[in-house]
Short mmCIF file of C-alpha atoms in Angstrom, two decimals:
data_model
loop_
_atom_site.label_atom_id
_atom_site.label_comp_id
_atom_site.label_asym_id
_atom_site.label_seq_id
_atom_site.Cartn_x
_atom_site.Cartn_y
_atom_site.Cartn_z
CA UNK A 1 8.68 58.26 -18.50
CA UNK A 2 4.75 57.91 -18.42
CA UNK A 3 4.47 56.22 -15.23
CA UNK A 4 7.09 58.79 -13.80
CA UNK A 5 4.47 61.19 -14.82
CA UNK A 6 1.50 59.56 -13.65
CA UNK A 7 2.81 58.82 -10.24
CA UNK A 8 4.21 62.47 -9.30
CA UNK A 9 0.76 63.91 -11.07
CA UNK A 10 -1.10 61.36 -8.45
CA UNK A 11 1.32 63.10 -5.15
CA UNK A 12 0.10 66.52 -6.37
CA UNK A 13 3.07 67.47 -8.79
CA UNK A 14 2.32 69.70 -11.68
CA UNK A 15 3.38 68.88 -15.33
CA UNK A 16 5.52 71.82 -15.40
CA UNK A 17 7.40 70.65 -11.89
CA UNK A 18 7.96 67.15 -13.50
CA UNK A 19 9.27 68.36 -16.92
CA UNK A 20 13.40 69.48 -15.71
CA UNK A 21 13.50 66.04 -14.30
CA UNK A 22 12.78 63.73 -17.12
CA UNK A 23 15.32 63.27 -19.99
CA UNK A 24 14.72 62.06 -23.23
CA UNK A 25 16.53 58.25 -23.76
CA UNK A 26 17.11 58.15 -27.62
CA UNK A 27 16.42 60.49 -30.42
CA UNK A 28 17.44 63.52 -31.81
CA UNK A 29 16.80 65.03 -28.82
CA UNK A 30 18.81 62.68 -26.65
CA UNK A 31 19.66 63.66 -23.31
CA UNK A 32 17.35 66.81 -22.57
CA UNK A 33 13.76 66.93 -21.31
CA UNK A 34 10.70 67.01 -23.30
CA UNK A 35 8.58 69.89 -23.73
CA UNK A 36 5.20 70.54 -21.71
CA UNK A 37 3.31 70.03 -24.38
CA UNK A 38 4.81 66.95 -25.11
CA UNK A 39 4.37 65.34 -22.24
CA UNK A 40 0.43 66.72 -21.99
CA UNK A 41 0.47 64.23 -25.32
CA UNK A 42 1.84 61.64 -23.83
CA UNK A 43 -0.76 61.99 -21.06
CA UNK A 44 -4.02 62.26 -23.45
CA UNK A 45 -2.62 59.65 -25.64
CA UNK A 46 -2.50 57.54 -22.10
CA UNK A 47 -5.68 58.61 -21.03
CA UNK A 48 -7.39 57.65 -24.90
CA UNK A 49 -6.22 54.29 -24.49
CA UNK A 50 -7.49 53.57 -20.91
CA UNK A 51 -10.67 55.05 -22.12
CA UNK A 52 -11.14 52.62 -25.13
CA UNK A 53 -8.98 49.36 -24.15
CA UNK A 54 -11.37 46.98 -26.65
CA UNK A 55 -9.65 49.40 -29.50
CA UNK A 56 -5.88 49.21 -28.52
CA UNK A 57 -6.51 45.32 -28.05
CA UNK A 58 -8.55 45.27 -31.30
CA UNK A 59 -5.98 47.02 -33.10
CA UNK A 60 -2.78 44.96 -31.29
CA UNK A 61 -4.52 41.64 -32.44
CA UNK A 62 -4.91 43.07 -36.17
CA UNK A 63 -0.82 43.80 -35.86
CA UNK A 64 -0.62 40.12 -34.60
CA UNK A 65 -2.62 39.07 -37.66
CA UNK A 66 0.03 41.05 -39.79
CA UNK A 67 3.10 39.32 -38.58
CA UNK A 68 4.50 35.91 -39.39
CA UNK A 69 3.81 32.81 -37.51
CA UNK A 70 6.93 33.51 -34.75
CA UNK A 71 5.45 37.06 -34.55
CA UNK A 72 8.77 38.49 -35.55
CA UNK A 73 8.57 40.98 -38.69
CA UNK A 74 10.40 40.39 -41.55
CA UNK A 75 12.02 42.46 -43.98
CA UNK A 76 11.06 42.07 -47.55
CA UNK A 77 12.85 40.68 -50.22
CA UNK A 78 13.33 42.88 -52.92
CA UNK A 79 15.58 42.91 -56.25
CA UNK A 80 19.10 44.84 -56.89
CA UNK A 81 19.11 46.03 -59.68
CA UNK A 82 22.54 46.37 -61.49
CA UNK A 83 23.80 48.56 -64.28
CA UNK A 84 23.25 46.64 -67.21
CA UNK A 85 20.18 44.43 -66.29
CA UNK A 86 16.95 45.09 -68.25
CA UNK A 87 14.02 46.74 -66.96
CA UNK A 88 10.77 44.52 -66.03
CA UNK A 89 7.81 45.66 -66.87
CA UNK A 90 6.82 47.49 -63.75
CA UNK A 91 9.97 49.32 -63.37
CA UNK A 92 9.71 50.82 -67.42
CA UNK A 93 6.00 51.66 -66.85
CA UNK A 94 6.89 53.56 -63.72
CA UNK A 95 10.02 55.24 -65.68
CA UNK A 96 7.92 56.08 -68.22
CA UNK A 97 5.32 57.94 -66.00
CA UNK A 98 8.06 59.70 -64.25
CA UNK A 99 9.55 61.12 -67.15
CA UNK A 100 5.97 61.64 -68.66
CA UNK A 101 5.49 63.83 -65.11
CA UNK A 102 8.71 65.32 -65.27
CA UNK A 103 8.32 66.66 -68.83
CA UNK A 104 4.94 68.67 -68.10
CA UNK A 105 5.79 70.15 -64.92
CA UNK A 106 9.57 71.49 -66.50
CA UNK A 107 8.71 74.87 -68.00
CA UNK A 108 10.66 75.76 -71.63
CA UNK A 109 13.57 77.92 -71.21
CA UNK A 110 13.30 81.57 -71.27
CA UNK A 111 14.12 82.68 -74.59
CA UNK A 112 16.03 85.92 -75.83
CA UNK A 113 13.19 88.54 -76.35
CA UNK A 114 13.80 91.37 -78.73
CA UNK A 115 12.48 94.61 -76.83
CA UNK A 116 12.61 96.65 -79.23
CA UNK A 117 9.89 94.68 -80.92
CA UNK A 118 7.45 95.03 -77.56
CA UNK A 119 4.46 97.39 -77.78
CA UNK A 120 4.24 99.94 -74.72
CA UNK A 121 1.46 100.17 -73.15
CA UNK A 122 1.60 103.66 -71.96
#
């Protein structure tokens, strides 16, 4: 979509004479064209990253860093839980905090004032 842009911008186009033509390929928005403004983002965020190219590298070499040694991300392993298995430290500290949380947010129920025991003030 951004070198669509780019190249009808270069012959003279405005943004608002490219926007009916492009569609958006995935999404919620699948199938219709992006807004204006949208694509003016797409431009600045172009235009930030031919402006400072040491940064995008910098910051694609620190993502490079992050991966494994096939630079393919894995998923993390993690532990299912099941009904009847205890809970490890962590997991009764956090329930304890959330509960903790819970209970001074929650405000007492309204109870069943007497009005005939309430002082006007007029």
């Amino acid at each position: 979509m951004l070198h669509t842009v780019l190249r009808r911008r270069a012959n003279g186009e405005s943004v608002k004479q490219i926007q009916p033509d492009l569609i958006i390929p995935t999404g919620k928005r699948k199938g219709q064209a992006p807004s204006v403004a949208s694509i003016y983002r797409a431009l600045a965020e172009h235009e930030k990253q031919e402006a400072y190219p040491e940064a995008v590298a910098a910051a694609h070499a620190d993502f490079a860093g992050l991966q494994d040694a096939d630079g393919i991300p894995r998923p993390r392993r993690i532990r299912i839980r099941r009904p009847g298995d205890p809970l490890t430290t962590e997991e009764a500290d956090l329930r304890q905090r959330l509960q903790t949380s819970l209970a001074r947010t929650q405000r007492p129920p309204p109870g069943n004032h007497d009005r005939s025991q309430r002082q006007s003030l007029y």
